[in-house]
């Protein structure tokens, strides 16, 4: 091939090669063809199974985004921007749905504004300065509603995470943002501890956005507490465990486990589950309202010693032993 190209060849539409992988020979050849003025893309395809559904992903291998920016037509730029917005909205919806499905955040959980995705640093600083003028602008409450889980303190109205982030961005800048993943803008205010959770476990959520938490919990158990009830029923007398260890065994998180135990009417041996420091949770309540003793009294009667309000660590059921109770 001598490099002389006919007008017909130069007018050919863009060519796309799709495969699961590409060898070096293929990529080198495609680069050479591109240098010969042939518009050609390499797109890598992947297939995954996620929660019973098949998901197909496409990744452009060549040309790289940096190269492509110089050659994209306006229509393709718009299409690319639209696709990005759809992807970001999908991520935001999925993050909220994961948090609700797992039950991580009790209704009323306080959230604090921390602008991130979709806002340059200079605009983030302006937004934070604007929020500091009225403290209610920087706070919201979470509720387990898949439609609009955030209630903004500034106006008392419900929003999606992305909807509220977009509203704040536009209120400050006067411009419509170009795609914001709103779940990255809100962090759990760990200074306000719900009375149903272990304070130490709650403190561990500090600095993580809703998006971060959803990513950590993706794939965790949903609100089916059958395995939890089975596990609790198997904890032997005279031993105790923690919300975190129980959550680890059943594939959940310590916070929703604690919230469930605080309101459960059929959880056996709930007094044998303590905080990470071996203390009775402030949200503990008996399923039998006629009981007047405390979990400390019940555990002491079973032979567990307490020192300064903390249970004897020697009586703590090892994690592997706890896991064996469910496996067996």
Tab-separated table of C-alpha atoms in Angstrom, residues 12-156:
chain	number	residue	atom	x	y	z
A	12	UNK	CA	-16.115	6.380	3.960
A	13	UNK	CA	-18.067	6.588	7.246
A	14	UNK	CA	-16.286	6.047	10.553
A	15	UNK	CA	-15.427	2.392	11.138
A	16	UNK	CA	-15.903	0.723	14.543
A	17	UNK	CA	-14.297	-2.540	15.646
A	18	UNK	CA	-15.825	-4.135	18.753
A	19	UNK	CA	-14.211	-7.004	20.660
A	20	UNK	CA	-13.607	-8.280	24.185
A	21	UNK	CA	-9.880	-7.568	23.805
A	22	UNK	CA	-7.386	-6.367	21.201
A	23	UNK	CA	-3.895	-7.615	20.492
A	24	UNK	CA	-0.965	-5.234	20.048
A	25	UNK	CA	-0.901	-6.059	16.344
A	26	UNK	CA	-4.501	-4.897	15.959
A	27	UNK	CA	-4.019	-1.658	17.882
A	28	UNK	CA	-0.800	-0.838	16.014
A	29	UNK	CA	-2.542	-1.466	12.708
A	30	UNK	CA	-5.493	0.738	13.663
A	31	UNK	CA	-3.162	3.578	14.670
A	32	UNK	CA	-1.395	3.288	11.311
A	33	UNK	CA	-4.721	3.281	9.443
A	34	UNK	CA	-5.770	6.389	11.341
A	35	UNK	CA	-2.595	8.116	10.247
A	36	UNK	CA	-3.624	7.225	6.708
A	37	UNK	CA	-6.835	9.264	7.236
A	38	UNK	CA	-9.189	6.358	7.941
A	39	UNK	CA	-11.609	7.148	10.770
A	40	UNK	CA	-11.676	4.059	12.939
A	41	UNK	CA	-12.583	3.285	16.576
A	42	UNK	CA	-11.662	0.370	18.793
A	43	UNK	CA	-14.342	-0.398	21.387
A	44	UNK	CA	-13.824	-3.015	24.084
A	45	UNK	CA	-16.962	-4.781	25.318
A	46	UNK	CA	-17.476	-6.467	28.688
A	47	UNK	CA	-20.356	-8.547	30.018
A	48	UNK	CA	-21.160	-8.871	33.726
A	49	UNK	CA	-23.927	-10.382	35.812
A	50	UNK	CA	-25.100	-7.976	38.532
A	51	UNK	CA	-27.877	-9.025	40.927
A	52	UNK	CA	-29.323	-11.428	38.388
A	53	UNK	CA	-29.181	-8.986	35.474
A	54	UNK	CA	-26.762	-9.019	32.558
A	55	UNK	CA	-24.930	-5.716	32.158
A	56	UNK	CA	-22.938	-4.807	29.065
A	57	UNK	CA	-20.214	-2.170	29.218
A	58	UNK	CA	-18.371	-0.509	26.339
A	59	UNK	CA	-14.997	1.209	26.675
A	60	UNK	CA	-13.364	3.099	23.831
A	61	UNK	CA	-9.759	1.967	23.509
A	62	UNK	CA	-8.861	4.128	20.505
A	63	UNK	CA	-8.827	7.019	19.840
A	64	UNK	CA	-8.199	8.221	23.370
A	65	UNK	CA	-10.486	10.964	24.710
A	66	UNK	CA	-7.690	13.527	24.385
A	67	UNK	CA	-7.273	12.756	20.690
A	68	UNK	CA	-11.002	12.535	20.050
A	69	UNK	CA	-11.749	16.009	21.445
A	70	UNK	CA	-10.030	17.528	18.407
A	71	UNK	CA	-12.108	15.592	15.911
A	72	UNK	CA	-15.608	15.334	17.433
A	73	UNK	CA	-18.396	17.094	15.588
A	74	UNK	CA	-20.757	19.331	17.654
A	75	UNK	CA	-23.523	16.702	17.441
A	76	UNK	CA	-21.222	14.023	18.842
A	77	UNK	CA	-20.073	16.370	21.622
A	78	UNK	CA	-23.714	16.880	22.631
A	79	UNK	CA	-24.385	13.141	22.499
A	80	UNK	CA	-21.337	12.461	24.638
A	81	UNK	CA	-22.446	15.035	27.228
A	82	UNK	CA	-25.963	13.586	27.298
A	83	UNK	CA	-24.620	10.069	27.820
A	84	UNK	CA	-22.428	11.290	30.672
A	85	UNK	CA	-25.381	12.972	32.382
A	86	UNK	CA	-27.474	9.827	32.090
A	87	UNK	CA	-24.672	7.759	33.594
A	88	UNK	CA	-24.251	10.191	36.500
A	89	UNK	CA	-27.986	10.241	37.207
A	90	UNK	CA	-28.039	6.446	37.146
A	91	UNK	CA	-25.158	6.259	39.644
A	92	UNK	CA	-26.906	8.735	41.956
A	93	UNK	CA	-30.193	6.803	41.855
A	94	UNK	CA	-28.404	3.512	42.440
A	95	UNK	CA	-26.493	4.923	45.423
A	96	UNK	CA	-29.674	6.127	47.121
A	97	UNK	CA	-31.427	2.833	46.413
A	98	UNK	CA	-28.534	0.837	47.896
A	99	UNK	CA	-28.534	2.895	51.103
A	100	UNK	CA	-32.289	2.501	51.444
A	101	UNK	CA	-32.245	-1.218	50.630
A	102	UNK	CA	-29.543	-1.928	53.197
A	103	UNK	CA	-31.170	0.364	55.769
A	104	UNK	CA	-27.914	2.073	56.690
A	105	UNK	CA	-29.329	5.475	57.598
A	106	UNK	CA	-32.268	5.815	60.008
A	107	UNK	CA	-34.951	8.333	59.077
A	108	UNK	CA	-33.932	11.785	60.251
A	109	UNK	CA	-30.184	11.208	59.844
A	110	UNK	CA	-28.493	14.599	59.610
A	111	UNK	CA	-26.425	15.346	56.509
A	112	UNK	CA	-23.911	18.107	55.812
A	113	UNK	CA	-23.142	19.768	52.489
A	114	UNK	CA	-19.689	19.162	50.994
A	115	UNK	CA	-19.672	20.158	47.268
A	116	UNK	CA	-17.617	17.771	45.159
A	117	UNK	CA	-18.453	16.205	41.802
A	118	UNK	CA	-19.384	18.583	38.979
A	119	UNK	CA	-18.136	21.772	40.656
A	120	UNK	CA	-14.602	23.181	40.176
A	121	UNK	CA	-12.705	24.044	43.349
A	122	UNK	CA	-13.307	27.771	42.967
A	123	UNK	CA	-17.075	27.256	42.758
A	124	UNK	CA	-17.010	24.825	45.703
A	125	UNK	CA	-15.460	27.546	47.842
A	126	UNK	CA	-18.103	30.055	46.743
A	127	UNK	CA	-20.885	27.547	47.542
A	128	UNK	CA	-19.476	26.893	51.019
A	129	UNK	CA	-19.189	30.629	51.685
A	130	UNK	CA	-22.795	31.074	50.549
A	131	UNK	CA	-23.923	28.208	52.780
A	132	UNK	CA	-22.109	29.673	55.790
A	133	UNK	CA	-24.288	32.807	55.526
A	134	UNK	CA	-27.286	30.678	56.545
A	135	UNK	CA	-26.518	27.433	58.361
A	136	UNK	CA	-29.713	25.776	57.114
A	137	UNK	CA	-28.340	25.878	53.570
A	138	UNK	CA	-25.603	23.416	54.528
A	139	UNK	CA	-27.787	20.785	56.191
A	140	UNK	CA	-30.444	18.268	55.204
A	141	UNK	CA	-32.280	15.300	56.683
A	142	UNK	CA	-32.321	11.815	55.212
A	143	UNK	CA	-35.469	9.744	54.896
A	144	UNK	CA	-35.771	6.284	53.398
A	145	UNK	CA	-37.818	7.339	50.399
A	146	UNK	CA	-36.564	6.115	47.041
A	147	UNK	CA	-38.184	9.079	45.297
A	148	UNK	CA	-36.755	12.078	47.161
A	149	UNK	CA	-34.732	10.988	50.196
A	150	UNK	CA	-33.363	14.422	51.172
A	151	UNK	CA	-35.254	17.239	52.911
A	152	UNK	CA	-33.329	20.500	52.737
A	153	UNK	CA	-33.374	22.528	55.948
A	154	UNK	CA	-33.296	25.804	54.013
A	155	UNK	CA	-36.766	25.374	52.525
A	156	UNK	CA	-38.178	22.169	54.037
